[in-house]
XYZ file of C-alpha atoms in Angstrom:
515
model
C 0.030 0.066 0.006
C 1.404 3.319 -0.971
C 1.769 5.975 1.685
C 0.219 9.409 1.236
C 2.052 12.695 1.946
C 1.005 16.310 2.080
C 1.827 18.537 -1.001
C 5.054 20.347 -0.680
C 5.177 24.059 -1.338
C 4.911 24.801 -5.018
C 8.406 26.183 -5.256
C 9.782 22.875 -4.112
C 7.760 20.617 -6.321
C 9.897 18.938 -9.019
C 8.635 18.532 -12.444
C 8.436 15.138 -14.007
C 11.564 15.603 -16.279
C 13.809 16.695 -13.341
C 12.429 13.902 -11.192
C 13.168 11.336 -13.960
C 16.747 12.541 -14.485
C 17.354 12.370 -10.734
C 16.022 8.890 -10.698
C 18.246 7.809 -13.545
C 21.292 9.146 -11.778
C 20.517 6.918 -8.766
C 19.452 3.897 -10.757
C 21.399 0.615 -10.271
C 24.207 0.123 -12.903
C 23.454 -3.535 -13.077
C 21.331 -4.514 -16.038
C 17.948 -5.902 -15.111
C 16.519 -9.152 -16.286
C 13.198 -7.574 -16.614
C 13.245 -5.758 -19.957
C 10.112 -3.933 -18.994
C 11.710 -2.279 -15.924
C 12.375 1.382 -16.487
C 15.137 3.336 -14.668
C 12.454 5.190 -12.736
C 10.931 2.014 -11.383
C 14.278 0.566 -10.663
C 14.913 3.708 -8.394
C 11.728 3.032 -6.562
C 12.694 -0.598 -5.969
C 15.930 0.587 -4.514
C 14.365 2.977 -2.120
C 12.396 0.097 -0.574
C 15.651 -1.360 0.795
C 17.062 1.792 2.155
C 17.154 2.090 5.967
C 17.079 5.801 6.871
C 19.302 6.985 9.698
C 16.844 9.219 11.574
C 14.852 7.386 14.275
C 11.663 9.338 13.512
C 11.708 8.336 9.810
C 9.946 5.148 8.925
C 11.083 2.838 6.142
C 8.634 3.591 3.371
C 8.167 4.252 -0.295
C 5.729 6.257 -2.353
C 4.215 6.144 -5.787
C 4.975 8.689 -8.519
C 1.679 8.167 -10.157
C 0.498 11.550 -9.164
C -2.465 11.459 -11.490
C -4.182 9.038 -9.145
C -3.818 11.412 -6.117
C -3.525 15.031 -7.482
C -3.419 16.454 -3.943
C -0.255 14.508 -2.896
C 2.767 14.661 -5.235
C 5.711 14.690 -2.883
C 6.429 13.822 0.689
C 6.402 16.732 3.274
C 9.153 17.433 5.655
C 7.366 15.134 8.194
C 7.648 11.522 7.218
C 4.960 8.951 8.093
C 1.315 8.475 7.760
C -0.512 11.795 7.950
C -4.280 12.210 7.577
C -5.147 14.662 4.777
C -7.830 17.334 4.772
C -10.332 15.170 3.076
C -9.650 12.191 5.276
C -10.014 14.362 8.380
C -13.291 15.713 7.227
C -14.491 12.220 6.521
C -13.342 10.928 9.902
C -15.039 13.881 11.681
C -18.356 13.187 9.941
C -18.118 9.477 10.941
C -17.264 10.287 14.572
C -20.016 12.961 14.822
C -22.558 10.401 13.493
C -21.354 7.870 16.040
C -21.861 10.422 18.845
C -25.210 11.464 17.584
C -26.248 7.797 17.643
C -25.504 7.698 21.321
C -27.426 10.815 22.058
C -24.471 13.133 22.288
C -24.782 16.546 20.681
C -21.322 17.270 19.051
C -22.030 20.941 18.254
C -19.419 22.129 20.777
C -16.833 19.847 19.301
C -16.646 21.818 16.096
C -13.341 23.420 16.848
C -11.987 20.565 18.886
C -9.441 18.175 17.483
C -11.056 14.749 17.339
C -9.229 11.369 17.221
C -8.405 9.920 13.731
C -10.825 6.973 14.072
C -14.206 6.248 15.538
C -12.598 3.358 17.490
C -10.600 5.750 19.553
C -13.693 7.865 20.340
C -15.673 4.783 21.262
C -12.872 3.939 23.732
C -13.289 7.351 25.343
C -16.982 7.133 25.632
C -16.860 3.691 27.179
C -14.155 4.748 29.617
C -16.252 7.620 30.829
C -19.404 5.421 31.166
C -17.423 2.863 33.187
C -16.434 5.790 35.445
C -20.122 6.498 36.118
C -20.866 9.237 33.732
C -23.968 9.197 31.658
C -24.669 10.609 28.193
C -26.357 13.542 29.862
C -23.177 14.202 31.806
C -21.223 14.247 28.547
C -23.707 16.545 26.977
C -23.229 18.944 29.977
C -19.531 19.139 29.183
C -18.842 17.560 25.852
C -15.230 18.874 25.825
C -14.324 15.919 28.073
C -14.526 13.820 24.800
C -11.461 15.658 23.602
C -9.398 14.113 26.392
C -7.211 11.136 25.578
C -7.690 8.078 27.781
C -3.970 7.468 28.107
C -2.683 10.988 28.186
C -5.394 12.736 30.156
C -7.988 10.499 31.892
C -5.819 7.763 33.379
C -3.031 10.046 34.777
C -5.500 12.560 36.252
C -7.864 10.019 37.822
C -4.951 7.964 39.109
C -3.554 10.990 40.869
C -6.912 11.957 42.363
C -7.235 8.468 43.729
C -3.708 8.626 45.169
C -4.499 11.782 47.173
C -7.563 10.289 48.793
C -10.539 10.383 46.539
C -12.102 6.885 46.549
C -12.389 5.203 43.169
C -16.081 4.881 43.659
C -16.361 8.720 43.988
C -14.262 9.631 40.948
C -17.296 9.692 38.651
C -19.070 12.098 40.901
C -15.988 14.212 41.202
C -15.668 14.471 37.450
C -19.381 15.433 37.210
C -18.871 18.227 39.605
C -15.629 19.484 38.057
C -15.055 17.992 34.567
C -12.404 20.592 33.838
C -10.035 18.616 35.913
C -9.682 16.114 32.932
C -7.731 18.790 31.049
C -5.309 19.520 33.887
C -1.681 18.609 34.006
C -0.932 16.421 36.993
C 2.626 17.877 37.453
C 2.016 21.529 36.534
C -1.429 22.095 37.988
C -2.715 19.410 40.465
C 0.453 18.596 42.442
C 1.156 22.294 43.380
C -2.348 22.762 44.746
C -2.086 19.667 46.918
C 1.308 20.801 48.180
C -0.213 24.138 48.957
C -2.966 22.578 51.086
C -0.470 20.437 52.916
C 1.503 23.576 53.581
C -1.602 25.084 55.257
C -1.543 22.086 57.688
C -4.448 20.200 56.016
C -3.981 16.672 57.175
C -2.908 14.194 54.438
C -5.940 12.073 55.043
C -8.232 15.126 54.648
C -6.925 16.190 51.239
C -9.390 13.979 49.378
C -12.322 15.143 51.612
C -11.427 18.803 50.991
C -11.221 18.373 47.258
C -14.510 16.575 47.116
C -16.137 19.390 48.907
C -14.596 22.085 46.792
C -12.983 20.505 43.551
C -12.659 24.045 41.987
C -9.525 24.453 44.189
C -7.646 22.449 41.673
C -8.192 25.206 39.132
C -6.956 28.064 41.301
C -3.556 29.812 41.012
C -1.472 29.615 44.186
C -0.395 33.209 44.061
C -3.900 34.516 43.666
C -7.044 34.321 45.820
C -6.044 31.430 48.056
C -2.806 33.058 49.248
C -4.426 36.490 49.852
C -7.340 35.022 51.766
C -5.055 33.147 54.179
C -2.882 36.143 54.662
C -5.795 38.454 55.537
C -7.281 36.043 58.095
C -3.951 35.621 59.717
C -3.512 39.410 59.823
C -6.724 39.822 61.898
C -5.530 37.300 64.492
C -6.377 33.801 63.141
C -3.754 31.348 64.293
C -1.833 29.955 61.306
C -2.090 26.545 62.894
C -5.793 26.718 62.691
C -5.920 27.484 58.957
C -5.706 23.718 58.114
C -8.694 22.790 60.211
C -10.605 25.780 58.837
C -9.902 24.603 55.301
C -11.074 21.102 56.190
C -14.330 22.471 57.661
C -15.019 25.099 55.007
C -12.552 25.185 52.105
C -14.700 27.681 50.136
C -13.148 30.618 51.948
C -9.964 29.968 49.952
C -11.875 31.055 46.844
C -13.302 34.263 48.368
C -11.838 37.589 47.370
C -10.620 39.590 50.337
C -11.748 43.040 49.153
C -15.242 42.089 48.085
C -16.262 39.218 50.432
C -14.089 38.653 53.581
C -13.057 42.140 54.606
C -16.580 43.643 54.380
C -17.886 40.873 56.761
C -15.037 41.653 59.188
C -15.573 45.464 58.966
C -19.348 45.040 59.631
C -19.007 42.778 62.648
C -16.354 45.138 64.126
C -18.820 47.982 63.742
C -21.317 45.981 65.893
C -18.700 45.890 68.760
C -16.939 42.615 68.138
C -13.133 42.832 68.529
C -11.042 41.323 65.743
C -9.564 38.935 68.210
C -12.986 37.548 68.952
C -13.800 37.364 65.181
C -10.537 35.400 64.745
C -11.662 32.891 67.334
C -15.128 32.677 65.753
C -13.661 31.980 62.320
C -11.219 29.363 63.709
C -14.078 27.403 65.171
C -16.834 28.102 62.571
C -15.180 29.081 59.279
C -18.506 28.693 57.469
C -19.535 32.071 58.927
C -17.420 33.581 56.110
C -19.899 32.041 53.649
C -22.860 33.982 54.904
C -24.092 36.646 52.512
C -23.505 40.066 54.161
C -26.216 42.057 52.422
C -28.887 39.344 52.066
C -28.419 37.456 55.351
C -26.193 39.008 57.992
C -27.545 42.583 57.988
C -31.164 41.587 57.839
C -30.687 39.173 60.705
C -29.097 41.800 62.792
C -31.926 44.177 62.019
C -34.381 41.307 62.973
C -32.707 40.903 66.389
C -33.201 44.638 67.048
C -36.817 44.455 65.977
C -37.537 41.681 68.471
C -36.295 43.789 71.271
C -32.542 42.834 71.476
C -30.672 45.861 72.713
C -27.940 47.093 70.276
C -25.326 47.192 73.016
C -25.835 43.475 73.475
C -25.592 42.435 69.753
C -21.899 41.738 70.060
C -22.411 39.413 72.980
C -25.356 37.595 71.254
C -23.170 37.076 68.099
C -20.178 35.938 70.101
C -22.277 33.406 71.986
C -24.024 32.003 68.924
C -22.378 33.056 65.591
C -24.679 30.854 63.581
C -27.450 33.213 64.361
C -26.172 35.457 61.536
C -27.064 32.801 58.963
C -30.393 31.404 60.205
C -33.818 32.078 58.791
C -34.083 34.193 61.882
C -37.458 35.962 61.596
C -39.374 32.771 61.346
C -37.498 31.152 64.236
C -37.796 34.138 66.529
C -41.471 34.501 65.779
C -42.171 30.774 66.578
C -40.126 30.759 69.771
C -41.476 34.077 71.004
C -45.061 32.776 70.584
C -44.164 29.468 72.290
C -42.532 31.186 75.283
C -45.516 33.448 75.692
C -48.053 30.682 75.370
C -46.428 27.842 77.290
C -43.975 29.522 79.714
C -45.907 32.817 80.347
C -42.912 34.893 79.324
C -43.845 38.042 77.591
C -41.930 39.519 74.426
C -39.798 41.870 76.510
C -38.675 39.023 78.859
C -38.163 36.863 75.832
C -35.771 39.411 74.453
C -33.735 39.260 77.709
C -33.686 35.478 77.416
C -32.255 35.690 73.893
C -29.561 38.093 75.084
C -28.422 35.670 77.646
C -28.811 32.488 75.536
C -29.391 33.125 71.824
C -29.085 29.342 71.103
C -32.694 29.123 72.215
C -33.912 30.332 68.719
C -32.834 26.964 67.403
C -33.793 24.770 70.481
C -36.483 22.231 69.958
C -39.657 23.130 71.796
C -40.181 19.700 73.056
C -36.715 19.781 74.702
C -37.731 23.093 76.392
C -40.949 21.711 77.714
C -39.222 18.744 79.453
C -37.247 20.879 81.854
C -40.247 23.275 82.394
C -42.592 20.351 83.242
C -39.955 18.868 85.598
C -39.772 22.126 87.558
C -43.448 22.528 87.707
C -43.775 18.903 88.725
C -41.600 19.686 91.889
C -44.318 22.085 93.049
C -42.729 25.319 91.816
C -45.449 27.751 90.605
C -45.628 28.552 86.864
C -44.812 32.213 87.491
C -41.776 31.276 89.486
C -40.636 28.840 86.767
C -40.893 31.731 84.246
C -38.764 33.933 86.543
C -36.215 31.120 86.825
C -36.023 30.792 82.994
C -35.576 34.523 82.402
C -32.812 34.710 85.012
C -31.134 31.514 83.836
C -32.223 30.462 80.326
C -29.714 27.559 80.361
C -32.332 25.578 82.319
C -34.271 24.849 79.263
C -31.308 23.105 77.678
C -30.423 20.810 80.622
C -30.992 17.055 80.625
C -33.860 16.179 82.951
C -32.000 13.240 84.413
C -29.264 15.493 85.729
C -31.779 17.982 87.043
C -33.434 15.200 89.022
C -30.179 14.083 90.676
C -29.388 17.703 91.579
C -32.810 18.308 92.922
C -32.964 15.162 95.071
C -29.591 15.976 96.654
C -30.917 19.564 97.287
C -33.994 18.174 99.092
C -32.691 15.099 100.805
C -29.094 16.181 101.874
C -29.193 19.896 101.897
C -32.789 20.143 103.108
C -33.307 23.609 101.869
C -36.569 25.362 100.847
C -37.625 25.556 97.168
C -37.514 29.348 97.221
C -33.768 29.105 97.238
C -33.905 27.390 93.870
C -36.273 30.089 92.572
C -33.733 32.751 93.709
C -30.730 30.857 92.401
C -31.801 28.560 89.440
C -28.191 28.409 88.300
C -27.825 25.723 90.953
C -28.965 23.188 88.275
C -26.235 24.159 85.927
C -23.426 23.046 88.189
C -22.068 19.490 88.311
C -23.403 17.589 91.211
C -20.371 15.319 91.611
C -17.509 17.752 90.905
C -18.810 20.921 92.584
C -22.030 20.715 94.580
C -21.296 17.651 96.657
C -17.611 18.379 97.554
C -18.181 22.029 98.419
C -21.254 21.214 100.503
C -19.475 18.584 102.452
C -16.660 21.065 103.271
C -19.322 23.577 104.381
C -21.020 21.000 106.560
C -17.755 19.941 108.178
C -17.107 23.495 109.265
C -20.760 24.158 110.172
C -21.060 27.005 107.768
C -24.593 28.047 106.739
C -24.686 30.095 103.515
C -26.670 30.784 100.368
C -26.385 28.579 97.274
C -24.726 31.341 95.286
C -22.133 32.100 97.999
C -20.480 28.631 97.794
C -21.246 27.725 94.088
C -20.817 30.928 92.151
C -17.021 31.315 92.613
C -13.791 29.669 91.466
C -12.189 26.866 93.469
C -9.485 29.179 94.689
C -12.031 31.801 95.822
C -14.083 29.126 97.570
C -11.085 27.957 99.551
C -10.288 31.558 100.547
C -13.866 31.925 101.800
C -13.576 28.738 103.857
C -10.542 30.140 105.618
C -12.140 33.514 106.385
C -13.459 34.291 109.813
C -16.691 35.564 108.492
C -19.127 35.196 105.596
C -18.698 38.105 103.266
C -21.711 40.001 101.884
C -22.496 38.974 98.295
C -21.952 41.964 96.070
C -24.030 42.732 93.001
C -22.222 42.900 89.639
C -20.641 40.622 87.150
C -20.823 37.041 88.422
C -18.498 34.084 87.767
C -19.273 31.851 84.823
C -22.650 30.201 85.804
C -22.311 26.495 86.015
C -19.484 26.166 83.583
C -20.204 24.884 80.151
C -23.599 23.528 78.915
C -23.669 21.384 75.868
C -26.366 22.533 73.447
C -27.753 19.923 71.049
C -25.356 19.837 68.057
C -22.892 22.321 69.515
C -19.226 21.928 70.099
C -17.560 22.385 73.556
C -14.595 24.607 73.377
C -11.691 23.254 75.382
C -10.291 25.448 78.148
C -6.714 26.710 77.596
C -4.220 28.253 79.930
C -2.913 31.830 79.629
C -5.920 33.071 77.853
C -6.740 36.772 77.513
C -9.910 38.324 79.024
C -11.441 38.519 75.571
C -10.600 34.825 74.902
C -12.013 33.797 78.213
C -15.197 35.777 77.540
C -15.579 34.209 74.197
C -14.871 30.644 75.495
C -17.447 31.017 78.208
C -20.156 32.511 75.943
C -19.701 30.328 72.994
C -19.791 27.133 74.975
C -23.219 27.871 76.528
């Protein structure tokens, strides 16, 4: 079979006479036994046995019968089999017909280089289908059909599996971010993974992060990602916490500082939140950065004010429960306000004071609230007094009834105190029975000291020991009290661990956010 070559430029095409004379000059001097053999055909026979020195050149021959193929008269500079313009057009038509038969619309492939044969395209389609992609997925992003199985698909998918994306999830990953199939593993993917590791994202979390936010693989390292991290560190975020923040909410790496992150920080600072407190908030709940400032945050703050929350307490409310900035707040506040008024006999003004002290109540299930209320009423405490107890110490409605029972029975059987003391100091239920109430009460009993609940419970261990050593019981002063009962675990909330050498702002944040 003769090999076809592209037409050389016209100024290099040899005419037949010159070609024949060159051929005669190279013809074998040995007479041929075949009288019909011409010098020209003898030269062609000779070229069949020539081994060319260049490794890129294939051993080949070509026909001089140019009349059969008027487009191809001489070989081009590139040796080998090259598809001509007509052959390419024919192949493209055949491949497009094949894709149409599968239900794939090839319109977007008009300017894309397609494989030379329909067999190669069939291989690509079948590979993508085995990966879990459907014809609809291919129609969503038909450019994936321009990716070679061996040069693009296998290297990229193999690397994604290596960094932690399960093979069973690769199809879903490609559906979410098909552009990854065009990426270079060495030039584009590896640097992003190294960047994430440099932010202290754990190796085992890389796959999880990329599945949550696959577009990270298309970002430039010196662009948005670097500036976002640098700005957060500049306001006080601990660099060691950037990795956990990325794992929790990687989307902030794609947020522009000037148009998204900084406006949120500036607005919250204007409400009275120090940047140091904001930094702690972001470290624990990075998803706050994803709340829309104009459509969610500002309307929610206005909503709090409209329900009676005082402006000077807004910073405290947000510090205690940062998620309140992203909730469908008006509906939740309306529902809880009506419930507190109907079931607990707490009016809207008192409800606002409750929210100021414990904003998590806006998301607390009403059946959970009723359990603790019914327990208190079942102990013979009048409904009006129960309402006063809740307004004074809203944490009561989030306590487990089992723990309240144990504390109550110790109060009645061991301490033998009147119920009125519980009404005056409902915070009693928020302290641990085993680690605080019992040990301190036993020390008081051994010394014969008679005092109020607040006197021996609402102070630190050190202060309690100092009081025991004193010669008299000091008068309880009004003013800021010690952290009531320590931490309370709200349903679905995280408990922030205590750390040494914390600043006053950090201690305030730890105490409030853990309630």
